[in-house]
Structure formats: structure tokens, C-alpha cells
Amino acid sequence: MFDITVIGGGIVGLATALQIQKTNPARRILLIEKENELAQHQTGNNSGVIHSGLYYKPGSLKATNCIRGYHLLLEFCQQNGIPYDLCGKIVVATEEKELPLLQNLFERGKQNGLAGFKKLSKEQLKEHEPHVAGLEGFFVPQTGIVDYTKVALKYGELLARNGGTIKLGERVTDIRQSDHLEVITSKSNYQSRLVINCAGLYSDKIARLTVKNLNVKIIPFRGEYYKLKKEKEYLVKNLIYPVPDPNFPFLGVHFTRMAKGGVEAGPNAVLAFQREGYKKTDINLSELTESLLWPGFQKVAAKYWKTGFGEMYRSFSKAAFAKALQKLIPEIKEDDLTEGGAGVRAQACSRDGGLVDDFLILEEKYVVNVCNAPSPAATSSLAIGETVAKLALKKL
Ligand SMILES: Cc1cc2nc3c(=O)[nH]c(=O)nc-3n(C[C@H](O)[C@H](O)[C@H](O)COP(=O)(O)OP(=O)(O)OC[C@H]3O[C@@H](n4cnc5c(N)ncnc54)[C@H](O)[C@@H]3O)c2cc1C
């Protein structure tokens, strides 16, 4: 009998298990991951940015967990010898109509308590990034880069070293409830007093095993990247972001210098036809139909179909992708880009319409479901872990 079973070996599940172990070393913890290795999905396919907490609604779970998670992450990296670089980033307005949005974002950063970030004129932007073209912008010194796969694997290593059990290559298929819980996997059955669901792209499916009328569905949005050719990497010193569309939870295609080397451009945001569909050709008809038939998604699609088609077009046309990037760096040419990888975001969509903006944690009697943990959940992982651990331990 385990005290707590965590489903999902991504950065959120691992951080949660680690935080429980830290405060309650005697608890018997099991973590189950369906892949043969940890961190194979969102955690292993993201931009690797340590977010500062700039964008999020003050007081929201995203804002509070990102800011606390940021400090916990840096401390963790220092203690465990994981390299990171607080290189800072610039946010750039390239059109007049973006200037009020830039100002709103600047104010939000101040509300979220970011110190030392400053407005930049057209000329000052070039001091940070000589090849950028913009009307105005600002610099966020706190932002950094790290390899989240390394971070997650270290969480896993510490969890196992201190007595946690990690089962790889086992898919959870059911949860049965009696006086305790029985977690059924593709290989075995485990008895547990409590379950924490951190299954990312399948977190709604796991939640539905114990929640009758779940009002959210995970809609998968693929984010595709291009890489800058080695000889063009000089065009980007650090991180260059556009002003995001406030209607969407995504940040717009940007340039990121990666902790593991190289410069990436992206990610866009296109509906994935399969939850773990990393390629345009990946289609799972039943998963696609589920997304399309979800009333909340239909409302989002009806409202934002133009943006959606634009993203789709950019996904198929490298020239269109390059054109979007040229707004930030006019010198970039289609030829300077080579195809990069892709990640798929697990974005919760509510039944009555709307992409869920904040992190969403749903509590049942003996189950805690993390049902929306998109960006900046990698930055925030140790803080989300603390939050979920507290909720879970109260139930034991
Ligand atoms: C393109 C992209 C860019 C991003 N950029 C950033 C960034 O720069 N900074 C940042 O902070 N965040 C970023 N994010 C967000 C961040 O990567 C995620 O929020 C974070 O990785 C979520 O972690 P997770 O553990 O919840 O999910 P995941 O890493 O997806 O882990 C969930 C795990 O659950 C497992 N699982 C699912 N179903 C089952 C089952 N039935 N049984 C057993 N196991 C199961 C999966 O195999 C998976 O390993 C980005 C995300 C994407 C996709």
C-alpha cells in the first residue's frame, strides 16, 4: 500500500512527488509514467525559458506560483549543479497598435512586483539586440534559460534516491475506489491512499476516471519551432518576444537562445490532431473528433477562426513563418531557418467556452487533479508541487 500515487512523470508530477517527500520523508510515494523515460512530453519539448512572472493576472495561481517557483527553481539549480543563465529578455512592439498593449504589460509586470525592468526606446532596443526592429519595448532582467529535461531528471533522481518508487512504461488505465484507491496500469495494480493526477495531455482523461461531470477538456495545441542556422545565430543575442495577443494564452512566436545551444524561433500554436501529435501528419481520429465536438472548443473556434487559420497557414508555409519573424528581425530570411522540433501544449478548455487561463487544480475526496498546467508550469513546478502537496497531505 502506497500513501500517495502520482500519475505522470513530467516536471509537475516529479516536483509534486519531491515536495511531498521533502516535507514527509516517511510517506510511501509511487510515481507512474507511461513512457519508458521521464519528461518525454511537454517537459522535454518546450522553449526552456525561466519565466519571470510578467504576464499573469496579479494574484492568480500562475502569478503566485511562477514568482515563487522562479526562486525555488534557481535555488534548486544552484544546489544541484544544473546550468542556467539569467540573460534577460526584451518584449518588442513593432506596430503602433501594439503600444497600448505593451504599456498594459509593463504595468502588469510592476503589479507582479518585478523589479528593475525598464522601458526601451527604439535606439535602446538595439543596444540589447542590435538586429531587432521595433518602435518601443522593455527589458526584463529576471528572465533566463535552462534545460527542463535536466531539471526534471534531477527531480526524479532525488525522488528515487530518497526512497520514492518510480514505475516507467506503465499506463494508468483505471482508478477504482473502495476504502482506499486501486490504480490499475497496463502492467499491474497498486493500492494507494491518495492519487495525484499530473498526466498533462491526458490529465482530463485521468480526472474523468473519478470525476463524474468534468467541465474541462484538454485541447492539444502544437507549437512548432524553426532553428536559426549556425552562421545566422549572431542575429539573436538572447530572448526576443513580441507583444502577445491578450485574447490568447500563448506568447506569439519569439526567438530563444537555448540553454543546450543554438537559437530557436517559435513556437506557433496550431490545433494538434492528436494529443501527442508532434508532426503535422499525426492524426488520431477519435481524439480529433473529441476536440472538435467539445462545445467549449466550438465557441473558441467560432470566435477566433481567423487567428486559427493564420496559425495553420504559417504552420504549412515556411515563408509565412519567416514573415512573422521578420517583424522582429527584418534581416531574417526563409533560408536562414531550418526545421526544429515541436511541443504539444495541454490547454484546458471549459465546456462553456474559453481556454482556461489559470492553472487549474481540482480536488476530490482522495484525488487531486492538476487539470491545467501549461506555461509557465515548468518554471513554476516546485511551487505547484508545494501547493498540490499541501492539498494532498491534508487528505491523508
Ligand atoms: C511548445 C511549448 C513551449 C513551452 N515553453 C515553456 C517555457 O519556456 N517555460 C515554461 O515554464 N513552460 C513552458 N512550457 C510549458 C511547460 O513545458 C509545461 O507547462 C510543463 O512541462 C507541464 O509539465 P507536466 O508534468 O504537467 O506535463 P508533461 O511534461 O506533459 O508530463 C505529463 C506526463 O504524464 C504522462 N502520462 C499521461 N497519461 C498517462 C497515463 N495514463 N499513465 C501514466 N502516465 C501518463 C505523460 O507520458 C507525461 O510524461 C511550454 C510548453 C510547450 C508545449
Short mmCIF file of C-alpha atoms and ligand atoms in Angstrom, two decimals:
data_model
loop_
_atom_site.label_atom_id
_atom_site.label_comp_id
_atom_site.label_asym_id
_atom_site.label_seq_id
_atom_site.Cartn_x
_atom_site.Cartn_y
_atom_site.Cartn_z
CA MET A 1 0.00 0.00 0.00
CA PHE A 2 1.40 3.39 -1.04
CA ASP A 3 0.37 6.60 0.72
CA ILE A 4 0.42 8.67 -2.46
CA THR A 5 0.50 7.74 -6.13
CA VAL A 6 1.42 10.44 -8.63
CA ILE A 7 0.37 9.81 -12.22
CA GLY A 8 2.71 11.43 -14.76
CA GLY A 9 6.49 11.70 -14.89
CA GLY A 10 6.69 15.22 -16.31
CA ILE A 11 8.15 18.13 -14.38
CA VAL A 12 4.92 18.83 -12.44
CA GLY A 13 4.37 15.25 -11.25
CA LEU A 14 8.03 14.87 -10.33
CA ALA A 15 8.15 18.20 -8.48
CA THR A 16 4.97 17.33 -6.60
CA ALA A 17 6.32 13.93 -5.51
CA LEU A 18 9.60 15.58 -4.50
CA GLN A 19 7.90 18.26 -2.40
CA ILE A 20 5.81 15.63 -0.60
CA GLN A 21 8.92 13.61 0.10
CA LYS A 22 10.77 16.68 1.35
CA THR A 23 8.16 17.58 3.97
CA ASN A 24 7.06 13.98 4.74
CA PRO A 25 10.02 11.66 4.20
CA ALA A 26 8.23 8.72 5.77
CA ARG A 27 5.38 8.69 3.22
CA ARG A 28 5.48 5.87 0.69
CA ILE A 29 5.34 7.57 -2.70
CA LEU A 30 4.79 5.93 -6.08
CA LEU A 31 5.11 7.76 -9.41
CA ILE A 32 3.79 6.09 -12.56
CA GLU A 33 4.81 7.17 -16.07
CA LYS A 34 3.57 5.55 -19.27
CA GLU A 35 6.72 6.23 -21.28
CA ASN A 36 9.97 4.32 -20.78
CA GLU A 37 11.70 7.55 -19.76
CA LEU A 38 10.72 10.61 -17.75
CA ALA A 39 9.98 14.05 -19.26
CA GLN A 40 9.11 12.87 -22.77
CA HIS A 41 6.20 15.22 -23.47
CA GLN A 42 5.66 18.90 -22.60
CA THR A 43 8.61 18.93 -20.21
CA GLY A 44 11.05 17.67 -22.82
CA ASN A 45 9.73 19.77 -25.71
CA ASN A 46 9.47 23.35 -24.56
CA SER A 47 11.30 26.66 -25.03
CA GLY A 48 13.42 26.29 -21.91
CA VAL A 49 12.63 29.77 -20.64
CA ILE A 50 12.65 30.61 -16.93
CA HIS A 51 9.70 32.99 -16.86
CA SER A 52 9.76 35.99 -14.58
CA GLY A 53 6.01 36.15 -13.83
CA LEU A 54 5.48 39.16 -16.09
CA TYR A 55 2.33 38.19 -17.95
CA TYR A 56 -0.03 36.74 -15.39
CA LYS A 57 -3.06 38.27 -13.70
CA PRO A 58 -1.91 39.50 -10.26
CA GLY A 59 -2.99 37.09 -7.54
CA SER A 60 -3.72 34.25 -10.00
CA LEU A 61 -2.22 30.80 -9.43
CA LYS A 62 0.03 31.43 -12.43
CA ALA A 63 1.36 34.70 -11.00
CA THR A 64 1.93 33.46 -7.45
CA ASN A 65 3.34 30.06 -8.40
CA CYS A 66 5.52 31.46 -11.17
CA ILE A 67 7.15 34.04 -8.92
CA ARG A 68 7.71 31.58 -6.05
CA GLY A 69 8.62 28.77 -8.46
CA TYR A 70 11.19 31.01 -10.14
CA HIS A 71 13.14 31.43 -6.89
CA LEU A 72 12.78 27.76 -5.91
CA LEU A 73 13.99 26.69 -9.36
CA LEU A 74 17.09 28.89 -9.26
CA GLU A 75 17.93 27.62 -5.77
CA PHE A 76 17.43 24.02 -6.94
CA CYS A 77 19.67 24.53 -9.97
CA GLN A 78 22.39 26.10 -7.81
CA GLN A 79 22.26 23.26 -5.27
CA ASN A 80 22.31 20.55 -7.92
CA GLY A 81 24.78 21.97 -10.41
CA ILE A 82 22.26 22.49 -13.23
CA PRO A 83 23.43 25.30 -15.51
CA TYR A 84 21.10 28.22 -16.16
CA ASP A 85 21.57 31.75 -17.45
CA LEU A 86 19.59 34.80 -16.38
CA CYS A 87 20.18 36.58 -19.66
CA GLY A 88 17.01 38.71 -19.58
CA LYS A 89 14.59 39.25 -22.42
CA ILE A 90 13.15 42.10 -24.43
CA VAL A 91 9.50 42.48 -25.38
CA VAL A 92 9.10 44.49 -28.57
CA ALA A 93 6.17 46.42 -30.07
CA THR A 94 6.53 46.54 -33.84
CA GLU A 95 3.29 48.35 -34.71
CA GLU A 96 1.55 51.47 -33.35
CA LYS A 97 -1.50 49.46 -32.34
CA GLU A 98 0.66 47.33 -30.02
CA LEU A 99 1.89 50.29 -27.97
CA PRO A 100 -1.09 50.39 -25.54
CA LEU A 101 -0.80 46.60 -25.07
CA LEU A 102 2.92 47.00 -24.37
CA GLN A 103 2.10 49.65 -21.76
CA ASN A 104 -0.52 47.34 -20.14
CA LEU A 105 2.04 44.56 -19.97
CA PHE A 106 4.59 46.90 -18.43
CA GLU A 107 2.05 47.91 -15.75
CA ARG A 108 1.23 44.27 -15.11
CA GLY A 109 4.90 43.48 -14.57
CA LYS A 110 5.04 46.26 -11.98
CA GLN A 111 1.89 44.91 -10.28
CA ASN A 112 3.53 41.49 -10.14
CA GLY A 113 6.43 43.07 -8.27
CA LEU A 114 9.12 42.76 -10.97
CA ALA A 115 11.98 45.00 -10.02
CA GLY A 116 14.47 46.63 -12.34
CA PHE A 117 12.69 46.20 -15.61
CA LYS A 118 12.79 49.23 -17.84
CA LYS A 119 11.22 50.74 -20.93
CA LEU A 120 13.38 50.88 -24.03
CA SER A 121 13.24 53.35 -26.92
CA LYS A 122 13.82 52.25 -30.50
CA GLU A 123 17.54 53.03 -30.12
CA GLN A 124 17.85 51.37 -26.70
CA LEU A 125 16.28 48.18 -28.08
CA LYS A 126 19.25 47.95 -30.44
CA GLU A 127 21.70 48.19 -27.52
CA HIS A 128 20.21 44.90 -26.27
CA GLU A 129 19.59 43.26 -29.64
CA PRO A 130 21.37 45.05 -32.50
CA HIS A 131 19.30 43.37 -35.23
CA VAL A 132 15.85 43.94 -33.79
CA ALA A 133 13.39 46.40 -35.30
CA GLY A 134 10.72 47.83 -33.04
CA LEU A 135 9.01 51.03 -32.06
CA GLU A 136 9.39 50.57 -28.33
CA GLY A 137 9.90 47.79 -25.86
CA PHE A 138 11.10 46.83 -22.44
CA PHE A 139 13.78 44.68 -20.86
CA VAL A 140 13.03 42.05 -18.22
CA PRO A 141 16.30 41.23 -16.45
CA GLN A 142 14.89 38.29 -14.44
CA THR A 143 14.12 36.03 -17.42
CA GLY A 144 16.53 33.16 -18.02
CA ILE A 145 17.12 29.88 -19.82
CA VAL A 146 17.56 26.32 -18.57
CA ASP A 147 17.19 22.76 -19.86
CA TYR A 148 13.97 21.50 -18.22
CA THR A 149 14.72 17.88 -19.12
CA LYS A 150 17.83 18.11 -16.93
CA VAL A 151 15.79 19.68 -14.11
CA ALA A 152 13.07 17.01 -14.29
CA LEU A 153 15.55 14.14 -14.42
CA LYS A 154 17.28 15.54 -11.33
CA TYR A 155 13.89 15.70 -9.51
CA GLY A 156 13.41 12.03 -10.45
CA GLU A 157 16.91 11.06 -9.35
CA LEU A 158 16.43 12.66 -5.90
CA LEU A 159 12.96 11.16 -5.51
CA ALA A 160 14.26 7.65 -6.20
CA ARG A 161 17.42 8.15 -4.12
CA ASN A 162 15.34 9.10 -1.09
CA GLY A 163 13.05 6.09 -1.26
CA GLY A 164 10.35 7.03 -3.78
CA THR A 165 9.28 4.36 -6.28
CA ILE A 166 9.19 5.25 -9.98
CA LYS A 167 7.49 2.89 -12.42
CA LEU A 168 8.20 3.60 -16.08
CA GLY A 169 6.44 2.13 -19.10
CA GLU A 170 3.10 1.66 -17.29
CA ARG A 171 -0.01 3.44 -18.48
CA VAL A 172 -2.70 4.11 -15.88
CA THR A 173 -5.96 2.80 -17.29
CA ASP A 174 -8.35 2.96 -14.33
CA ILE A 175 -8.75 4.04 -10.73
CA ARG A 176 -11.12 2.02 -8.53
CA GLN A 177 -12.41 3.41 -5.27
CA SER A 178 -13.27 1.46 -2.13
CA ASP A 179 -11.93 2.24 1.36
CA HIS A 180 -8.72 3.03 -0.48
CA LEU A 181 -7.83 3.52 -4.14
CA GLU A 182 -6.68 0.91 -6.59
CA VAL A 183 -4.64 2.24 -9.50
CA ILE A 184 -4.77 -0.10 -12.48
CA THR A 185 -1.99 0.13 -15.05
CA SER A 186 -1.13 -1.69 -18.25
CA LYS A 187 1.14 -3.98 -16.18
CA SER A 188 -0.03 -4.08 -12.59
CA ASN A 189 -2.38 -2.90 -9.82
CA TYR A 190 -1.33 -0.64 -6.95
CA GLN A 191 -3.11 0.13 -3.70
CA SER A 192 -2.88 3.75 -2.65
CA ARG A 193 -4.49 6.00 -0.07
CA LEU A 194 -4.37 9.02 -2.38
CA VAL A 195 -3.83 9.78 -6.05
CA ILE A 196 -2.42 12.94 -7.65
CA ASN A 197 -3.06 13.32 -11.34
CA CYS A 198 -0.32 15.19 -13.24
CA ALA A 199 -0.89 13.49 -16.58
CA GLY A 200 -0.50 16.62 -18.74
CA LEU A 201 -2.08 16.00 -22.14
CA TYR A 202 -4.20 13.20 -20.62
CA SER A 203 -4.97 14.87 -17.29
CA ASP A 204 -8.68 15.24 -18.19
CA LYS A 205 -8.90 11.55 -19.13
CA ILE A 206 -7.40 10.54 -15.78
CA ALA A 207 -9.66 13.03 -13.95
CA ARG A 208 -12.74 11.51 -15.65
CA LEU A 209 -11.93 8.16 -14.02
CA THR A 210 -13.10 9.61 -10.69
CA VAL A 211 -14.95 12.87 -11.52
CA LYS A 212 -18.46 12.47 -12.95
CA ASN A 213 -19.12 15.72 -14.79
CA LEU A 214 -15.77 17.19 -15.58
CA ASN A 215 -16.25 20.59 -17.17
CA VAL A 216 -12.94 20.85 -18.93
CA LYS A 217 -11.27 19.06 -21.80
CA ILE A 218 -7.64 19.17 -22.81
CA ILE A 219 -7.28 20.63 -26.29
CA PRO A 220 -3.80 19.94 -27.68
CA PHE A 221 -2.07 22.89 -29.36
CA ARG A 222 1.14 22.05 -31.17
CA GLY A 223 3.95 24.59 -31.06
CA GLU A 224 6.40 24.24 -33.94
CA TYR A 225 9.92 25.63 -33.97
CA TYR A 226 12.48 26.57 -36.55
CA LYS A 227 16.17 26.76 -35.75
CA LEU A 228 18.43 29.56 -36.86
CA LYS A 229 21.29 28.25 -38.99
CA LYS A 230 24.58 28.34 -37.08
CA GLU A 231 26.00 31.14 -39.23
CA LYS A 232 22.92 33.31 -38.51
CA GLU A 233 22.84 32.85 -34.75
CA TYR A 234 24.60 36.21 -34.39
CA LEU A 235 21.26 37.86 -35.22
CA VAL A 236 19.90 36.97 -31.77
CA LYS A 237 21.83 37.60 -28.56
CA ASN A 238 19.27 36.34 -26.04
CA LEU A 239 15.46 36.31 -25.98
CA ILE A 240 13.23 38.47 -28.17
CA TYR A 241 9.44 38.42 -27.69
CA PRO A 242 6.58 40.19 -29.46
CA VAL A 243 3.69 41.81 -27.59
CA PRO A 244 1.25 38.92 -27.06
CA ASP A 245 -2.39 38.94 -28.13
CA PRO A 246 -4.21 39.29 -24.78
CA ASN A 247 -7.04 37.03 -26.06
CA PHE A 248 -4.76 34.01 -26.17
CA PRO A 249 -2.78 32.17 -23.54
CA PHE A 250 0.18 31.84 -25.96
CA LEU A 251 3.04 34.34 -26.22
CA GLY A 252 3.49 34.62 -30.01
CA VAL A 253 6.47 33.38 -32.00
CA HIS A 254 9.69 34.56 -30.43
CA PHE A 255 13.44 33.99 -30.54
CA THR A 256 15.05 31.99 -27.77
CA ARG A 257 18.67 31.23 -27.19
CA MET A 258 18.59 27.71 -25.83
CA ALA A 259 20.47 26.50 -22.75
CA LYS A 260 21.57 23.44 -24.74
CA GLY A 261 22.92 25.67 -27.53
CA GLY A 262 21.50 27.21 -30.69
CA VAL A 263 18.69 29.70 -31.28
CA GLU A 264 15.08 28.67 -31.82
CA ALA A 265 12.25 30.62 -33.39
CA GLY A 266 8.70 29.77 -32.41
CA PRO A 267 6.53 28.22 -31.18
CA ASN A 268 3.36 28.86 -33.16
CA ALA A 269 0.08 27.43 -31.85
CA VAL A 270 -1.93 25.10 -34.10
CA LEU A 271 -4.62 22.63 -33.15
CA ALA A 272 -2.96 19.21 -32.94
CA PHE A 273 -4.98 16.38 -34.49
CA GLN A 274 -3.63 14.03 -31.85
CA ARG A 275 -2.81 14.73 -28.21
CA GLU A 276 0.76 13.65 -28.62
CA GLY A 277 0.84 14.68 -32.28
CA TYR A 278 4.28 16.20 -32.81
CA LYS A 279 4.08 16.06 -36.60
CA LYS A 280 1.53 17.72 -38.91
CA THR A 281 0.67 14.26 -40.24
CA ASP A 282 -0.09 12.76 -36.81
CA ILE A 283 -3.83 12.18 -36.61
CA ASN A 284 -5.90 10.27 -34.10
CA LEU A 285 -9.48 10.41 -35.35
CA SER A 286 -11.14 9.76 -32.03
CA GLU A 287 -9.04 12.40 -30.22
CA LEU A 288 -9.58 14.91 -33.02
CA THR A 289 -13.34 14.29 -33.03
CA GLU A 290 -13.44 14.76 -29.26
CA SER A 291 -11.72 18.15 -29.59
CA LEU A 292 -14.00 19.28 -32.43
CA LEU A 293 -17.19 18.17 -30.67
CA TRP A 294 -16.34 19.81 -27.35
CA PRO A 295 -18.82 22.74 -27.01
CA GLY A 296 -16.19 25.00 -25.43
CA PHE A 297 -13.77 24.45 -28.30
CA GLN A 298 -16.50 25.15 -30.86
CA LYS A 299 -17.11 28.52 -29.21
CA VAL A 300 -13.39 29.35 -29.21
CA ALA A 301 -13.12 28.28 -32.86
CA ALA A 302 -16.14 30.38 -33.88
CA LYS A 303 -14.66 33.45 -32.21
CA TYR A 304 -11.04 33.10 -33.26
CA TRP A 305 -11.19 31.15 -36.52
CA LYS A 306 -9.24 33.86 -38.34
CA THR A 307 -6.30 33.67 -35.93
CA GLY A 308 -6.52 29.87 -36.06
CA PHE A 309 -6.31 29.77 -39.84
CA GLY A 310 -3.43 32.27 -39.78
CA GLU A 311 -1.50 29.96 -37.44
CA MET A 312 -2.35 26.95 -39.61
CA TYR A 313 -1.14 28.77 -42.73
CA ARG A 314 2.12 29.71 -41.02
CA SER A 315 2.49 26.10 -39.99
CA PHE A 316 2.41 24.91 -43.60
CA SER A 317 4.23 27.86 -45.16
CA LYS A 318 7.82 28.46 -44.09
CA ALA A 319 7.72 31.77 -45.99
CA ALA A 320 4.77 32.94 -43.87
CA PHE A 321 6.56 31.83 -40.67
CA ALA A 322 9.67 33.77 -41.76
CA LYS A 323 7.50 36.81 -42.49
CA ALA A 324 6.13 36.75 -38.93
CA LEU A 325 9.70 36.62 -37.62
CA GLN A 326 10.78 39.47 -39.88
CA LYS A 327 8.53 41.79 -37.89
CA LEU A 328 11.06 41.41 -35.05
CA ILE A 329 14.24 40.94 -37.11
CA PRO A 330 13.84 42.19 -40.70
CA GLU A 331 17.15 40.64 -41.77
CA ILE A 332 15.92 37.08 -41.22
CA LYS A 333 15.36 35.19 -44.45
CA GLU A 334 13.46 31.99 -45.08
CA ASP A 335 16.78 30.38 -45.95
CA ASP A 336 18.22 31.17 -42.52
CA LEU A 337 15.77 28.76 -40.90
CA THR A 338 15.92 25.00 -40.63
CA GLU A 339 13.10 22.88 -39.27
CA GLY A 340 13.23 22.45 -35.49
CA GLY A 341 11.19 20.23 -33.23
CA ALA A 342 7.72 20.71 -31.79
CA GLY A 343 5.95 20.51 -28.46
CA VAL A 344 2.26 20.00 -27.74
CA ARG A 345 0.62 22.17 -25.09
CA ALA A 346 -2.04 20.64 -22.87
CA GLN A 347 -4.50 23.53 -22.81
CA ALA A 348 -7.71 23.05 -20.83
CA CYS A 349 -10.87 24.37 -22.44
CA SER A 350 -14.01 24.80 -20.36
CA ARG A 351 -17.36 23.38 -21.50
CA ASP A 352 -18.99 26.81 -21.76
CA GLY A 353 -16.26 28.24 -23.96
CA GLY A 354 -12.89 29.66 -23.19
CA LEU A 355 -9.35 28.48 -22.91
CA VAL A 356 -8.70 28.20 -19.19
CA ASP A 357 -6.23 30.93 -18.41
CA ASP A 358 -5.04 29.97 -14.94
CA PHE A 359 -3.58 26.76 -13.54
CA LEU A 360 -6.49 24.52 -12.57
CA ILE A 361 -6.32 22.11 -9.64
CA LEU A 362 -9.47 20.12 -8.84
CA GLU A 363 -9.88 18.27 -5.55
CA GLU A 364 -11.87 15.11 -4.97
CA LYS A 365 -12.05 13.23 -1.68
CA TYR A 366 -8.93 11.14 -2.31
CA VAL A 367 -7.72 12.51 -5.62
CA VAL A 368 -6.10 15.81 -6.62
CA ASN A 369 -6.27 16.54 -10.34
CA VAL A 370 -3.91 19.04 -11.92
CA CYS A 371 -6.07 19.77 -14.95
CA ASN A 372 -4.36 22.79 -16.48
CA ALA A 373 -0.64 23.27 -16.14
CA PRO A 374 0.57 24.94 -19.33
CA SER A 375 3.35 27.53 -19.50
CA PRO A 376 4.82 28.74 -17.12
CA ALA A 377 4.36 25.43 -15.28
CA ALA A 378 7.93 24.32 -15.90
CA THR A 379 9.25 27.49 -14.25
CA SER A 380 6.63 27.13 -11.51
CA SER A 381 6.98 23.37 -10.99
CA LEU A 382 8.40 23.39 -7.46
CA ALA A 383 5.79 25.93 -6.32
CA ILE A 384 2.93 23.99 -7.96
CA GLY A 385 4.42 20.93 -6.28
CA GLU A 386 4.26 22.68 -2.90
CA THR A 387 0.67 23.82 -3.50
CA VAL A 388 -0.52 20.37 -4.58
CA ALA A 389 1.45 18.63 -1.83
CA LYS A 390 -0.31 20.77 0.81
CA LEU A 391 -3.75 19.95 -0.62
CA ALA A 392 -2.94 16.25 -0.82
CA LEU A 393 -1.37 15.86 2.61
CA LYS A 394 -4.45 17.40 4.25
CA LYS A 395 -6.42 14.45 2.91
CA LEU A 396 -4.28 11.75 4.48
C1 LIG B 1 5.85 24.33 -27.01
C2 LIG B 1 5.92 24.58 -25.52
C3 LIG B 1 6.74 25.61 -25.01
C4 LIG B 1 6.78 25.85 -23.64
N1 LIG B 1 7.68 26.75 -23.14
C5 LIG B 1 7.79 26.89 -21.79
C6 LIG B 1 8.80 27.72 -21.23
O1 LIG B 1 9.63 28.26 -21.94
N2 LIG B 1 8.83 27.87 -19.88
C7 LIG B 1 7.93 27.25 -19.05
O2 LIG B 1 7.98 27.46 -17.83
N3 LIG B 1 6.99 26.44 -19.56
C8 LIG B 1 6.92 26.22 -20.89
N4 LIG B 1 6.01 25.36 -21.42
C9 LIG B 1 5.09 24.69 -20.52
C10 LIG B 1 5.73 23.52 -19.79
O3 LIG B 1 6.55 22.75 -20.65
C11 LIG B 1 4.61 22.65 -19.22
O4 LIG B 1 3.74 23.50 -18.52
C12 LIG B 1 5.12 21.59 -18.26
O5 LIG B 1 6.13 20.84 -18.88
C13 LIG B 1 3.97 20.70 -17.83
O6 LIG B 1 4.50 19.62 -17.15
P1 LIG B 1 3.60 18.36 -16.82
O7 LIG B 1 4.38 17.49 -15.93
O8 LIG B 1 2.27 18.86 -16.34
O9 LIG B 1 3.28 17.70 -18.23
P2 LIG B 1 4.13 16.67 -19.11
O10 LIG B 1 5.54 17.04 -19.18
O11 LIG B 1 3.40 16.54 -20.39
O12 LIG B 1 4.02 15.32 -18.28
C14 LIG B 1 2.85 14.56 -18.16
C15 LIG B 1 3.26 13.11 -18.14
O13 LIG B 1 2.13 12.30 -17.87
C16 LIG B 1 2.31 11.09 -18.57
N5 LIG B 1 1.02 10.41 -18.69
C17 LIG B 1 -0.06 10.83 -19.39
N6 LIG B 1 -1.07 9.91 -19.30
C18 LIG B 1 -0.61 8.92 -18.51
C19 LIG B 1 -1.17 7.69 -18.05
N7 LIG B 1 -2.43 7.31 -18.38
N8 LIG B 1 -0.42 6.88 -17.26
C20 LIG B 1 0.86 7.24 -16.91
N9 LIG B 1 1.44 8.38 -17.34
C21 LIG B 1 0.72 9.23 -18.12
C22 LIG B 1 2.89 11.53 -19.90
O14 LIG B 1 3.53 10.49 -20.60
C23 LIG B 1 3.82 12.66 -19.47
O15 LIG B 1 5.15 12.22 -19.29
C24 LIG B 1 5.96 25.09 -22.77
C25 LIG B 1 5.16 24.06 -23.29
C26 LIG B 1 5.17 23.79 -24.65
C27 LIG B 1 4.37 22.64 -25.16
#
